[in-house]
Amino acid sequence: MLSIRPICFLLIPSRLNDERMSLKGKAMPGKVRRPCRSPGCRHTTTERHGYCDEHADKATGWTQRRRGQSGRGGRPWRRIRDRVLQRDKGLCQACLRAGRVTPATEVDHIVNLESGGTDDDSNLEAICSPCHKAKTAREAQGGRG
């Protein structure tokens, strides 16, 4: 029969532990100051969100919803989108005006919201992706004026 003897370990603090122990009672160093995330701001911050006190209102948590957004992608928008696609028979209205028949994949504002358009059905039309990209590029170019 084997006998098991207890083994004792002698714990000797390492040099690193000695240094840590000697820091007891002293204040921890502060957080590293980083530049504010707001474009053009020269202030620094230690805040986790990355904005200085002046721009702290721009910090929103990922779970918070920003106010004033139109809420694209939710159930109400999907219902409007489906209704407009059905009304336009699933065809791109821009292509129809040009004499082509193309299936629509998106719904677009005729007068965009930035220019005073609304989400009313009369301001929405079914449009294919290439036409939507071209229209968006034209609107962006016009806004740079």
Short mmCIF file of N, CA, C and O in Angstrom, two decimals:
data_model
loop_
_atom_site.label_atom_id
_atom_site.label_comp_id
_atom_site.label_asym_id
_atom_site.label_seq_id
_atom_site.Cartn_x
_atom_site.Cartn_y
_atom_site.Cartn_z
N MET A 1 0.82 -1.17 0.00
CA MET A 1 0.00 0.00 0.00
C MET A 1 0.88 1.25 0.00
O MET A 1 1.85 1.34 0.71
N LEU A 2 0.44 2.21 -0.82
CA LEU A 2 1.21 3.45 -0.93
C LEU A 2 0.74 4.44 0.11
O LEU A 2 -0.44 4.58 0.39
N SER A 3 1.67 5.14 0.67
CA SER A 3 1.31 6.20 1.61
C SER A 3 1.50 7.55 0.93
O SER A 3 2.47 7.76 0.20
N ILE A 4 0.59 8.42 1.13
CA ILE A 4 0.64 9.74 0.49
C ILE A 4 1.08 10.74 1.54
O ILE A 4 0.49 10.86 2.61
N ARG A 5 2.17 11.41 1.22
CA ARG A 5 2.68 12.43 2.13
C ARG A 5 2.26 13.82 1.66
O ARG A 5 2.35 14.10 0.48
N PRO A 6 1.84 14.63 2.55
CA PRO A 6 1.50 15.99 2.14
C PRO A 6 2.76 16.76 1.74
O PRO A 6 3.80 16.62 2.37
N ILE A 7 2.63 17.52 0.70
CA ILE A 7 3.76 18.32 0.22
C ILE A 7 3.44 19.77 0.52
O ILE A 7 2.37 20.28 0.18
N CYS A 8 4.34 20.46 1.10
CA CYS A 8 4.17 21.88 1.41
C CYS A 8 4.93 22.70 0.39
O CYS A 8 6.07 22.39 0.05
N PHE A 9 4.27 23.75 -0.08
CA PHE A 9 4.92 24.66 -1.00
C PHE A 9 5.22 25.96 -0.27
O PHE A 9 4.39 26.47 0.48
N LEU A 10 6.37 26.45 -0.50
CA LEU A 10 6.77 27.71 0.08
C LEU A 10 6.55 28.79 -0.98
O LEU A 10 7.15 28.75 -2.05
N LEU A 11 5.63 29.68 -0.70
CA LEU A 11 5.33 30.73 -1.65
C LEU A 11 6.25 31.91 -1.41
O LEU A 11 6.24 32.52 -0.36
N ILE A 12 7.06 32.18 -2.40
CA ILE A 12 7.98 33.30 -2.30
C ILE A 12 7.48 34.38 -3.26
O ILE A 12 7.34 34.12 -4.46
N PRO A 13 7.18 35.55 -2.76
CA PRO A 13 6.69 36.59 -3.65
C PRO A 13 7.74 36.96 -4.69
O PRO A 13 8.92 37.07 -4.38
N SER A 14 7.29 37.10 -5.91
CA SER A 14 8.22 37.48 -6.98
C SER A 14 8.54 38.97 -6.87
O SER A 14 7.94 39.70 -6.08
N ARG A 15 9.47 39.38 -7.69
CA ARG A 15 9.87 40.78 -7.68
C ARG A 15 8.67 41.67 -8.04
O ARG A 15 8.47 42.72 -7.47
N LEU A 16 7.86 41.20 -9.01
CA LEU A 16 6.70 41.96 -9.42
C LEU A 16 5.73 42.12 -8.26
O LEU A 16 5.20 43.20 -8.03
N ASN A 17 5.49 41.06 -7.53
CA ASN A 17 4.59 41.14 -6.38
C ASN A 17 5.15 42.09 -5.33
O ASN A 17 4.41 42.80 -4.68
N ASP A 18 6.47 42.09 -5.15
CA ASP A 18 7.09 43.01 -4.19
C ASP A 18 6.82 44.46 -4.59
O ASP A 18 6.52 45.30 -3.76
N GLU A 19 6.92 44.72 -5.93
CA GLU A 19 6.69 46.08 -6.40
C GLU A 19 5.24 46.47 -6.19
O GLU A 19 4.93 47.59 -5.81
N ARG A 20 4.32 45.53 -6.43
CA ARG A 20 2.91 45.82 -6.22
C ARG A 20 2.63 46.09 -4.75
O ARG A 20 1.87 46.97 -4.40
N MET A 21 3.23 45.30 -3.92
CA MET A 21 3.01 45.47 -2.49
C MET A 21 3.54 46.80 -2.01
O MET A 21 2.99 47.41 -1.12
N SER A 22 4.62 47.27 -2.61
CA SER A 22 5.19 48.53 -2.16
C SER A 22 4.35 49.72 -2.63
O SER A 22 4.48 50.81 -2.12
N LEU A 23 3.44 49.51 -3.63
CA LEU A 23 2.59 50.58 -4.12
C LEU A 23 1.32 50.74 -3.28
O LEU A 23 0.54 51.65 -3.51
N LYS A 24 1.11 49.84 -2.32
CA LYS A 24 -0.09 49.94 -1.49
C LYS A 24 -0.09 51.28 -0.77
O LYS A 24 0.92 51.75 -0.30
N GLY A 25 -1.28 51.86 -0.72
CA GLY A 25 -1.41 53.13 -0.05
C GLY A 25 -1.18 54.32 -0.99
O GLY A 25 -1.51 55.43 -0.65
N LYS A 26 -0.61 54.07 -2.17
CA LYS A 26 -0.40 55.16 -3.12
C LYS A 26 -1.56 55.18 -4.11
O LYS A 26 -2.18 54.16 -4.38
N ALA A 27 -1.84 56.34 -4.66
CA ALA A 27 -2.94 56.49 -5.61
C ALA A 27 -2.59 55.82 -6.93
O ALA A 27 -1.45 55.83 -7.37
N MET A 28 -3.61 55.21 -7.54
CA MET A 28 -3.43 54.61 -8.86
C MET A 28 -3.26 55.71 -9.89
O MET A 28 -3.83 56.78 -9.74
N PRO A 29 -2.50 55.44 -10.93
CA PRO A 29 -2.36 56.46 -11.97
C PRO A 29 -3.71 56.68 -12.66
O PRO A 29 -4.53 55.77 -12.75
N GLY A 30 -3.95 57.90 -13.14
CA GLY A 30 -5.21 58.24 -13.79
C GLY A 30 -5.33 57.59 -15.16
O GLY A 30 -4.37 57.05 -15.71
N LYS A 31 -6.53 57.66 -15.70
CA LYS A 31 -6.77 57.12 -17.04
C LYS A 31 -6.04 57.96 -18.06
O LYS A 31 -5.83 59.16 -17.88
N VAL A 32 -5.68 57.33 -19.16
CA VAL A 32 -4.99 58.03 -20.23
C VAL A 32 -5.97 58.96 -20.93
O VAL A 32 -7.07 58.56 -21.29
N ARG A 33 -5.56 60.20 -21.12
CA ARG A 33 -6.41 61.16 -21.82
C ARG A 33 -6.31 60.92 -23.32
O ARG A 33 -5.24 60.74 -23.86
N ARG A 34 -7.47 60.89 -23.98
CA ARG A 34 -7.53 60.64 -25.42
C ARG A 34 -8.23 61.82 -26.09
O ARG A 34 -9.04 62.49 -25.47
N PRO A 35 -7.95 62.03 -27.38
CA PRO A 35 -8.64 63.12 -28.08
C PRO A 35 -10.14 62.85 -28.19
O PRO A 35 -10.57 61.71 -28.29
N CYS A 36 -10.91 63.91 -28.18
CA CYS A 36 -12.36 63.82 -28.33
C CYS A 36 -12.69 63.24 -29.70
O CYS A 36 -12.03 63.52 -30.69
N ARG A 37 -13.75 62.41 -29.77
CA ARG A 37 -14.15 61.76 -31.02
C ARG A 37 -14.87 62.70 -31.98
O ARG A 37 -15.07 62.38 -33.14
N SER A 38 -15.28 63.87 -31.51
CA SER A 38 -15.99 64.81 -32.37
C SER A 38 -15.02 65.42 -33.38
O SER A 38 -13.94 65.87 -33.01
N PRO A 39 -15.37 65.42 -34.67
CA PRO A 39 -14.46 65.95 -35.69
C PRO A 39 -14.09 67.41 -35.43
O PRO A 39 -14.94 68.24 -35.15
N GLY A 40 -12.80 67.69 -35.48
CA GLY A 40 -12.31 69.05 -35.31
C GLY A 40 -12.15 69.51 -33.88
O GLY A 40 -11.64 70.60 -33.64
N CYS A 41 -12.55 68.72 -32.91
CA CYS A 41 -12.43 69.10 -31.51
C CYS A 41 -11.01 68.83 -31.02
O CYS A 41 -10.44 67.77 -31.29
N ARG A 42 -10.44 69.78 -30.30
CA ARG A 42 -9.06 69.64 -29.82
C ARG A 42 -8.99 69.26 -28.34
O ARG A 42 -7.91 69.14 -27.79
N HIS A 43 -10.15 69.08 -27.70
CA HIS A 43 -10.16 68.72 -26.29
C HIS A 43 -9.82 67.25 -26.11
O HIS A 43 -9.89 66.46 -27.05
N THR A 44 -9.47 66.88 -24.89
CA THR A 44 -9.19 65.49 -24.56
C THR A 44 -10.18 65.03 -23.49
O THR A 44 -10.82 65.84 -22.83
N THR A 45 -10.27 63.72 -23.34
CA THR A 45 -11.21 63.16 -22.38
C THR A 45 -10.70 61.84 -21.82
O THR A 45 -9.86 61.18 -22.44
N THR A 46 -11.22 61.49 -20.67
CA THR A 46 -10.96 60.16 -20.10
C THR A 46 -12.25 59.35 -20.07
O THR A 46 -12.25 58.23 -19.59
N GLU A 47 -13.33 59.94 -20.59
CA GLU A 47 -14.62 59.25 -20.59
C GLU A 47 -14.60 58.05 -21.51
O GLU A 47 -13.95 58.06 -22.55
N ARG A 48 -15.35 57.03 -21.13
CA ARG A 48 -15.37 55.79 -21.90
C ARG A 48 -16.00 55.97 -23.28
O ARG A 48 -15.60 55.33 -24.24
N HIS A 49 -16.99 56.89 -23.38
CA HIS A 49 -17.65 57.10 -24.67
C HIS A 49 -16.77 57.86 -25.65
O HIS A 49 -17.05 57.88 -26.84
N GLY A 50 -15.71 58.50 -25.19
CA GLY A 50 -14.74 59.13 -26.08
C GLY A 50 -15.01 60.57 -26.43
O GLY A 50 -14.31 61.14 -27.26
N TYR A 51 -16.02 61.20 -25.82
CA TYR A 51 -16.31 62.59 -26.11
C TYR A 51 -15.94 63.46 -24.91
O TYR A 51 -16.07 63.05 -23.76
N CYS A 52 -15.48 64.70 -25.20
CA CYS A 52 -15.18 65.64 -24.13
C CYS A 52 -16.49 66.13 -23.52
O CYS A 52 -17.58 65.82 -24.00
N ASP A 53 -16.39 66.94 -22.46
CA ASP A 53 -17.59 67.43 -21.78
C ASP A 53 -18.47 68.26 -22.71
O ASP A 53 -19.69 68.23 -22.63
N GLU A 54 -17.84 69.00 -23.62
CA GLU A 54 -18.59 69.85 -24.54
C GLU A 54 -19.43 69.03 -25.53
O GLU A 54 -20.50 69.45 -25.94
N HIS A 55 -18.94 67.84 -25.92
CA HIS A 55 -19.63 67.02 -26.91
C HIS A 55 -20.22 65.74 -26.30
O HIS A 55 -20.59 64.83 -27.04
N ALA A 56 -20.35 65.68 -25.00
CA ALA A 56 -20.85 64.48 -24.33
C ALA A 56 -22.27 64.11 -24.78
O ALA A 56 -22.66 62.95 -24.73
N ASP A 57 -23.03 65.11 -25.27
CA ASP A 57 -24.40 64.83 -25.70
C ASP A 57 -24.43 63.96 -26.96
O ASP A 57 -25.45 63.36 -27.28
N LYS A 58 -23.33 63.87 -27.69
CA LYS A 58 -23.27 63.02 -28.89
C LYS A 58 -23.12 61.55 -28.55
O LYS A 58 -23.32 60.70 -29.41
N ALA A 59 -22.75 61.26 -27.33
CA ALA A 59 -22.55 59.88 -26.92
C ALA A 59 -23.89 59.23 -26.64
O ALA A 59 -24.65 59.69 -25.80
N THR A 60 -24.21 58.18 -27.39
CA THR A 60 -25.43 57.42 -27.14
C THR A 60 -25.04 55.96 -27.04
O THR A 60 -24.18 55.49 -27.78
N GLY A 61 -25.64 55.29 -26.13
CA GLY A 61 -25.37 53.87 -25.98
C GLY A 61 -25.95 53.09 -27.14
O GLY A 61 -26.89 53.55 -27.82
N TRP A 62 -25.44 51.92 -27.39
CA TRP A 62 -25.92 51.12 -28.51
C TRP A 62 -27.35 50.66 -28.30
O TRP A 62 -28.04 50.31 -29.25
N THR A 63 -27.82 50.67 -27.07
CA THR A 63 -29.19 50.24 -26.82
C THR A 63 -30.17 51.41 -26.89
O THR A 63 -31.36 51.19 -26.97
N GLN A 64 -29.64 52.63 -26.87
CA GLN A 64 -30.52 53.78 -26.92
C GLN A 64 -30.84 54.12 -28.37
O GLN A 64 -30.00 54.00 -29.25
N ARG A 65 -32.04 54.57 -28.60
CA ARG A 65 -32.44 54.96 -29.94
C ARG A 65 -32.36 56.47 -30.04
O ARG A 65 -32.85 57.18 -29.16
N ARG A 66 -31.77 56.96 -31.09
CA ARG A 66 -31.67 58.40 -31.26
C ARG A 66 -33.04 58.96 -31.60
O ARG A 66 -33.79 58.40 -32.38
N ARG A 67 -33.34 60.12 -31.02
CA ARG A 67 -34.62 60.76 -31.29
C ARG A 67 -34.57 61.46 -32.62
O ARG A 67 -33.55 61.97 -33.03
N GLY A 68 -35.70 61.48 -33.30
CA GLY A 68 -35.79 62.18 -34.56
C GLY A 68 -35.49 61.29 -35.76
O GLY A 68 -35.62 61.72 -36.89
N GLN A 69 -35.09 60.06 -35.53
CA GLN A 69 -34.86 59.18 -36.67
C GLN A 69 -36.19 58.65 -37.17
O GLN A 69 -37.15 58.50 -36.42
N SER A 70 -36.24 58.36 -38.43
CA SER A 70 -37.50 57.96 -39.04
C SER A 70 -37.86 56.51 -38.75
O SER A 70 -38.97 56.10 -38.99
N GLY A 71 -36.93 55.71 -38.26
CA GLY A 71 -37.26 54.35 -37.88
C GLY A 71 -37.37 53.38 -39.03
O GLY A 71 -38.18 52.47 -39.00
N ARG A 72 -36.63 53.56 -40.07
CA ARG A 72 -36.65 52.65 -41.21
C ARG A 72 -36.32 51.23 -40.75
O ARG A 72 -35.47 51.02 -39.91
N GLY A 73 -37.00 50.28 -41.33
CA GLY A 73 -36.73 48.89 -41.02
C GLY A 73 -37.71 48.29 -40.03
O GLY A 73 -37.77 47.09 -39.88
N GLY A 74 -38.48 49.12 -39.35
CA GLY A 74 -39.44 48.60 -38.40
C GLY A 74 -40.71 48.12 -39.09
O GLY A 74 -40.87 48.23 -40.31
N ARG A 75 -41.62 47.59 -38.32
CA ARG A 75 -42.87 47.05 -38.87
C ARG A 75 -43.67 48.11 -39.62
O ARG A 75 -44.17 47.83 -40.72
N PRO A 76 -43.82 49.34 -39.11
CA PRO A 76 -44.59 50.33 -39.87
C PRO A 76 -43.99 50.61 -41.25
O PRO A 76 -44.72 50.71 -42.24
N TRP A 77 -42.67 50.73 -41.32
CA TRP A 77 -42.03 50.99 -42.62
C TRP A 77 -42.21 49.79 -43.55
O TRP A 77 -42.44 49.96 -44.73
N ARG A 78 -42.09 48.57 -43.03
CA ARG A 78 -42.27 47.38 -43.87
C ARG A 78 -43.69 47.34 -44.45
O ARG A 78 -43.88 46.97 -45.60
N ARG A 79 -44.68 47.75 -43.65
CA ARG A 79 -46.06 47.77 -44.14
C ARG A 79 -46.22 48.80 -45.26
O ARG A 79 -46.85 48.53 -46.29
N ILE A 80 -45.64 50.00 -45.06
CA ILE A 80 -45.71 51.03 -46.11
C ILE A 80 -44.99 50.53 -47.36
O ILE A 80 -45.51 50.66 -48.47
N ARG A 81 -43.81 49.95 -47.18
CA ARG A 81 -43.01 49.46 -48.30
C ARG A 81 -43.79 48.41 -49.11
O ARG A 81 -43.87 48.48 -50.33
N ASP A 82 -44.38 47.45 -48.40
CA ASP A 82 -45.15 46.40 -49.08
C ASP A 82 -46.34 46.99 -49.83
O ASP A 82 -46.65 46.58 -50.95
N ARG A 83 -47.01 47.99 -49.22
CA ARG A 83 -48.16 48.61 -49.85
C ARG A 83 -47.75 49.35 -51.13
O ARG A 83 -48.42 49.25 -52.16
N VAL A 84 -46.61 50.07 -51.10
CA VAL A 84 -46.14 50.81 -52.28
C VAL A 84 -45.68 49.85 -53.37
O VAL A 84 -45.99 50.05 -54.54
N LEU A 85 -44.98 48.79 -52.99
CA LEU A 85 -44.55 47.81 -53.99
C LEU A 85 -45.76 47.15 -54.66
O LEU A 85 -45.77 46.92 -55.88
N GLN A 86 -46.80 46.87 -53.88
CA GLN A 86 -48.00 46.27 -54.46
C GLN A 86 -48.72 47.27 -55.36
O GLN A 86 -49.18 46.92 -56.45
N ARG A 87 -48.81 48.53 -54.93
CA ARG A 87 -49.47 49.56 -55.73
C ARG A 87 -48.77 49.74 -57.08
O ARG A 87 -49.42 49.87 -58.12
N ASP A 88 -47.41 49.70 -57.06
CA ASP A 88 -46.64 49.89 -58.29
C ASP A 88 -46.38 48.57 -59.02
O ASP A 88 -45.57 48.53 -59.95
N LYS A 89 -47.07 47.52 -58.59
CA LYS A 89 -47.00 46.19 -59.22
C LYS A 89 -45.57 45.63 -59.26
O LYS A 89 -45.23 44.88 -60.17
N GLY A 90 -44.75 46.04 -58.30
CA GLY A 90 -43.39 45.51 -58.19
C GLY A 90 -42.45 45.94 -59.31
O GLY A 90 -41.42 45.31 -59.52
N LEU A 91 -42.81 47.01 -60.02
CA LEU A 91 -41.99 47.48 -61.14
C LEU A 91 -41.35 48.82 -60.81
O LEU A 91 -41.96 49.67 -60.16
N CYS A 92 -40.13 48.99 -61.29
CA CYS A 92 -39.39 50.24 -61.07
C CYS A 92 -40.07 51.35 -61.87
O CYS A 92 -40.17 51.27 -63.10
N GLN A 93 -40.51 52.38 -61.17
CA GLN A 93 -41.23 53.48 -61.81
C GLN A 93 -40.29 54.35 -62.66
O GLN A 93 -40.69 54.86 -63.70
N ALA A 94 -39.05 54.49 -62.24
CA ALA A 94 -38.09 55.28 -63.02
C ALA A 94 -37.80 54.58 -64.35
O ALA A 94 -37.70 55.23 -65.40
N CYS A 95 -37.66 53.27 -64.33
CA CYS A 95 -37.43 52.51 -65.56
C CYS A 95 -38.65 52.56 -66.47
O CYS A 95 -38.52 52.67 -67.70
N LEU A 96 -39.86 52.49 -65.88
CA LEU A 96 -41.08 52.57 -66.69
C LEU A 96 -41.17 53.90 -67.43
O LEU A 96 -41.57 53.95 -68.59
N ARG A 97 -40.77 54.99 -66.73
CA ARG A 97 -40.78 56.31 -67.39
C ARG A 97 -39.79 56.36 -68.55
O ARG A 97 -39.99 57.09 -69.51
N ALA A 98 -38.71 55.54 -68.46
CA ALA A 98 -37.71 55.49 -69.53
C ALA A 98 -38.04 54.42 -70.56
O ALA A 98 -37.27 54.19 -71.49
N GLY A 99 -39.17 53.72 -70.40
CA GLY A 99 -39.60 52.73 -71.38
C GLY A 99 -39.03 51.34 -71.14
O GLY A 99 -39.07 50.49 -72.03
N ARG A 100 -38.50 51.08 -69.94
CA ARG A 100 -37.97 49.75 -69.61
C ARG A 100 -38.85 49.12 -68.53
O ARG A 100 -39.46 49.82 -67.73
N VAL A 101 -38.88 47.80 -68.52
CA VAL A 101 -39.61 47.08 -67.47
C VAL A 101 -38.58 46.36 -66.61
O VAL A 101 -37.88 45.46 -67.07
N THR A 102 -38.47 46.80 -65.34
CA THR A 102 -37.48 46.25 -64.41
C THR A 102 -38.16 46.00 -63.07
O THR A 102 -38.92 46.87 -62.60
N PRO A 103 -37.89 44.86 -62.44
CA PRO A 103 -38.48 44.64 -61.11
C PRO A 103 -37.90 45.60 -60.08
O PRO A 103 -36.70 45.87 -60.08
N ALA A 104 -38.76 46.11 -59.22
CA ALA A 104 -38.34 47.03 -58.16
C ALA A 104 -37.88 46.23 -56.95
O ALA A 104 -38.46 45.20 -56.62
N THR A 105 -36.84 46.71 -56.31
CA THR A 105 -36.33 46.05 -55.10
C THR A 105 -36.40 46.97 -53.89
O THR A 105 -36.21 46.52 -52.76
N GLU A 106 -36.66 48.26 -54.11
CA GLU A 106 -36.65 49.23 -53.02
C GLU A 106 -37.81 50.20 -53.18
O GLU A 106 -38.43 50.28 -54.23
N VAL A 107 -38.08 50.95 -52.11
CA VAL A 107 -39.07 52.02 -52.15
C VAL A 107 -38.33 53.31 -51.81
O VAL A 107 -37.56 53.36 -50.85
N ASP A 108 -38.54 54.35 -52.63
CA ASP A 108 -37.79 55.59 -52.48
C ASP A 108 -38.75 56.78 -52.36
O ASP A 108 -39.86 56.75 -52.89
N HIS A 109 -38.29 57.82 -51.67
CA HIS A 109 -39.04 59.06 -51.58
C HIS A 109 -38.83 59.84 -52.88
O HIS A 109 -37.69 60.04 -53.30
N ILE A 110 -39.88 60.30 -53.50
CA ILE A 110 -39.78 61.11 -54.71
C ILE A 110 -39.10 62.43 -54.35
O ILE A 110 -38.13 62.83 -54.97
N VAL A 111 -39.63 63.12 -53.34
CA VAL A 111 -38.97 64.29 -52.76
C VAL A 111 -38.39 63.82 -51.43
O VAL A 111 -39.14 63.43 -50.53
N ASN A 112 -37.06 63.82 -51.32
CA ASN A 112 -36.44 63.25 -50.12
C ASN A 112 -36.82 64.03 -48.86
O ASN A 112 -37.24 65.19 -48.92
N LEU A 113 -36.68 63.37 -47.73
CA LEU A 113 -37.09 63.96 -46.46
C LEU A 113 -36.30 65.23 -46.15
O LEU A 113 -36.83 66.16 -45.56
N GLU A 114 -35.04 65.29 -46.54
CA GLU A 114 -34.20 66.46 -46.28
C GLU A 114 -34.71 67.69 -47.04
O GLU A 114 -34.48 68.81 -46.63
N SER A 115 -35.37 67.46 -48.17
CA SER A 115 -35.89 68.56 -48.98
C SER A 115 -37.34 68.87 -48.68
O SER A 115 -38.00 69.59 -49.42
N GLY A 116 -37.87 68.29 -47.62
CA GLY A 116 -39.24 68.58 -47.21
C GLY A 116 -40.26 67.54 -47.60
O GLY A 116 -41.45 67.75 -47.42
N GLY A 117 -39.83 66.40 -48.11
CA GLY A 117 -40.76 65.33 -48.46
C GLY A 117 -41.31 64.65 -47.22
O GLY A 117 -40.82 64.85 -46.12
N THR A 118 -42.34 63.84 -47.43
CA THR A 118 -42.97 63.12 -46.32
C THR A 118 -42.96 61.62 -46.59
O THR A 118 -42.57 61.18 -47.67
N ASP A 119 -43.42 60.86 -45.61
CA ASP A 119 -43.56 59.41 -45.77
C ASP A 119 -44.93 59.03 -46.35
O ASP A 119 -45.31 57.87 -46.33
N ASP A 120 -45.66 60.00 -46.86
CA ASP A 120 -46.97 59.75 -47.44
C ASP A 120 -46.81 58.88 -48.70
O ASP A 120 -45.83 59.01 -49.43
N ASP A 121 -47.78 58.00 -48.93
CA ASP A 121 -47.71 57.10 -50.09
C ASP A 121 -47.55 57.85 -51.41
O ASP A 121 -46.91 57.35 -52.34
N SER A 122 -48.12 59.05 -51.51
CA SER A 122 -48.02 59.81 -52.76
C SER A 122 -46.59 60.30 -53.02
O SER A 122 -46.26 60.68 -54.14
N ASN A 123 -45.74 60.30 -51.99
CA ASN A 123 -44.35 60.72 -52.13
C ASN A 123 -43.41 59.53 -52.21
O ASN A 123 -42.19 59.69 -52.17
N LEU A 124 -43.93 58.32 -52.32
CA LEU A 124 -43.10 57.12 -52.39
C LEU A 124 -43.32 56.41 -53.71
O LEU A 124 -44.42 56.43 -54.26
N GLU A 125 -42.25 55.78 -54.22
CA GLU A 125 -42.38 54.99 -55.44
C GLU A 125 -41.45 53.80 -55.38
O GLU A 125 -40.40 53.83 -54.74
N ALA A 126 -41.85 52.72 -56.06
CA ALA A 126 -41.02 51.53 -56.18
C ALA A 126 -39.90 51.84 -57.17
O ALA A 126 -40.12 52.52 -58.18
N ILE A 127 -38.71 51.36 -56.85
CA ILE A 127 -37.54 51.67 -57.68
C ILE A 127 -36.54 50.53 -57.61
O ILE A 127 -36.46 49.84 -56.59
N CYS A 128 -35.81 50.30 -58.69
CA CYS A 128 -34.79 49.25 -58.67
C CYS A 128 -33.50 49.81 -58.05
O CYS A 128 -33.31 51.03 -57.95
N SER A 129 -32.61 48.93 -57.67
CA SER A 129 -31.39 49.35 -56.99
C SER A 129 -30.50 50.26 -57.83
O SER A 129 -30.03 51.28 -57.33
N PRO A 130 -30.24 49.95 -59.12
CA PRO A 130 -29.40 50.87 -59.91
C PRO A 130 -30.01 52.27 -60.05
O PRO A 130 -29.29 53.27 -59.95
N CYS A 131 -31.33 52.35 -60.26
CA CYS A 131 -31.98 53.66 -60.35
C CYS A 131 -31.91 54.40 -59.02
O CYS A 131 -31.71 55.62 -58.97
N HIS A 132 -32.06 53.66 -57.92
CA HIS A 132 -32.01 54.28 -56.59
C HIS A 132 -30.62 54.85 -56.33
O HIS A 132 -30.47 55.97 -55.83
N LYS A 133 -29.58 54.08 -56.68
CA LYS A 133 -28.21 54.56 -56.48
C LYS A 133 -27.94 55.80 -57.32
O LYS A 133 -27.34 56.77 -56.84
N ALA A 134 -28.40 55.81 -58.57
CA ALA A 134 -28.20 56.96 -59.45
C ALA A 134 -28.94 58.19 -58.92
O ALA A 134 -28.40 59.30 -58.90
N LYS A 135 -30.18 57.99 -58.45
CA LYS A 135 -30.98 59.11 -57.93
C LYS A 135 -30.35 59.68 -56.67
O LYS A 135 -30.25 60.89 -56.50
N THR A 136 -29.88 58.79 -55.79
CA THR A 136 -29.23 59.23 -54.56
C THR A 136 -27.95 60.01 -54.88
O THR A 136 -27.67 61.03 -54.25
N ALA A 137 -27.19 59.55 -55.86
CA ALA A 137 -25.96 60.24 -56.25
C ALA A 137 -26.29 61.63 -56.81
O ALA A 137 -25.60 62.61 -56.50
N ARG A 138 -27.36 61.74 -57.62
CA ARG A 138 -27.77 63.05 -58.16
C ARG A 138 -28.19 64.00 -57.02
O ARG A 138 -27.82 65.16 -57.02
N GLU A 139 -28.95 63.47 -56.07
CA GLU A 139 -29.38 64.30 -54.94
C GLU A 139 -28.19 64.76 -54.11
O GLU A 139 -28.14 65.90 -53.68
N ALA A 140 -27.22 63.88 -53.90
CA ALA A 140 -26.04 64.23 -53.12
C ALA A 140 -25.22 65.29 -53.87
O ALA A 140 -24.68 66.21 -53.26
N GLN A 141 -25.12 65.16 -55.17
CA GLN A 141 -24.36 66.12 -55.99
C GLN A 141 -25.05 67.47 -55.94
O GLN A 141 -24.39 68.50 -55.84
N GLY A 142 -26.36 67.49 -56.00
CA GLY A 142 -27.10 68.75 -55.96
C GLY A 142 -26.98 69.44 -54.61
O GLY A 142 -27.00 70.65 -54.52
N GLY A 143 -26.83 68.67 -53.55
CA GLY A 143 -26.72 69.23 -52.21
C GLY A 143 -25.36 69.84 -51.93
O GLY A 143 -25.19 70.61 -51.00
N ARG A 144 -24.36 69.51 -52.74
CA ARG A 144 -23.01 70.04 -52.50
C ARG A 144 -22.84 71.44 -53.04
O ARG A 144 -21.87 72.09 -52.72
N GLY A 145 -23.76 71.88 -53.92
CA GLY A 145 -23.81 73.15 -54.56
C GLY A 145 -22.87 74.15 -54.12
O GLY A 145 -22.38 75.07 -54.39
#
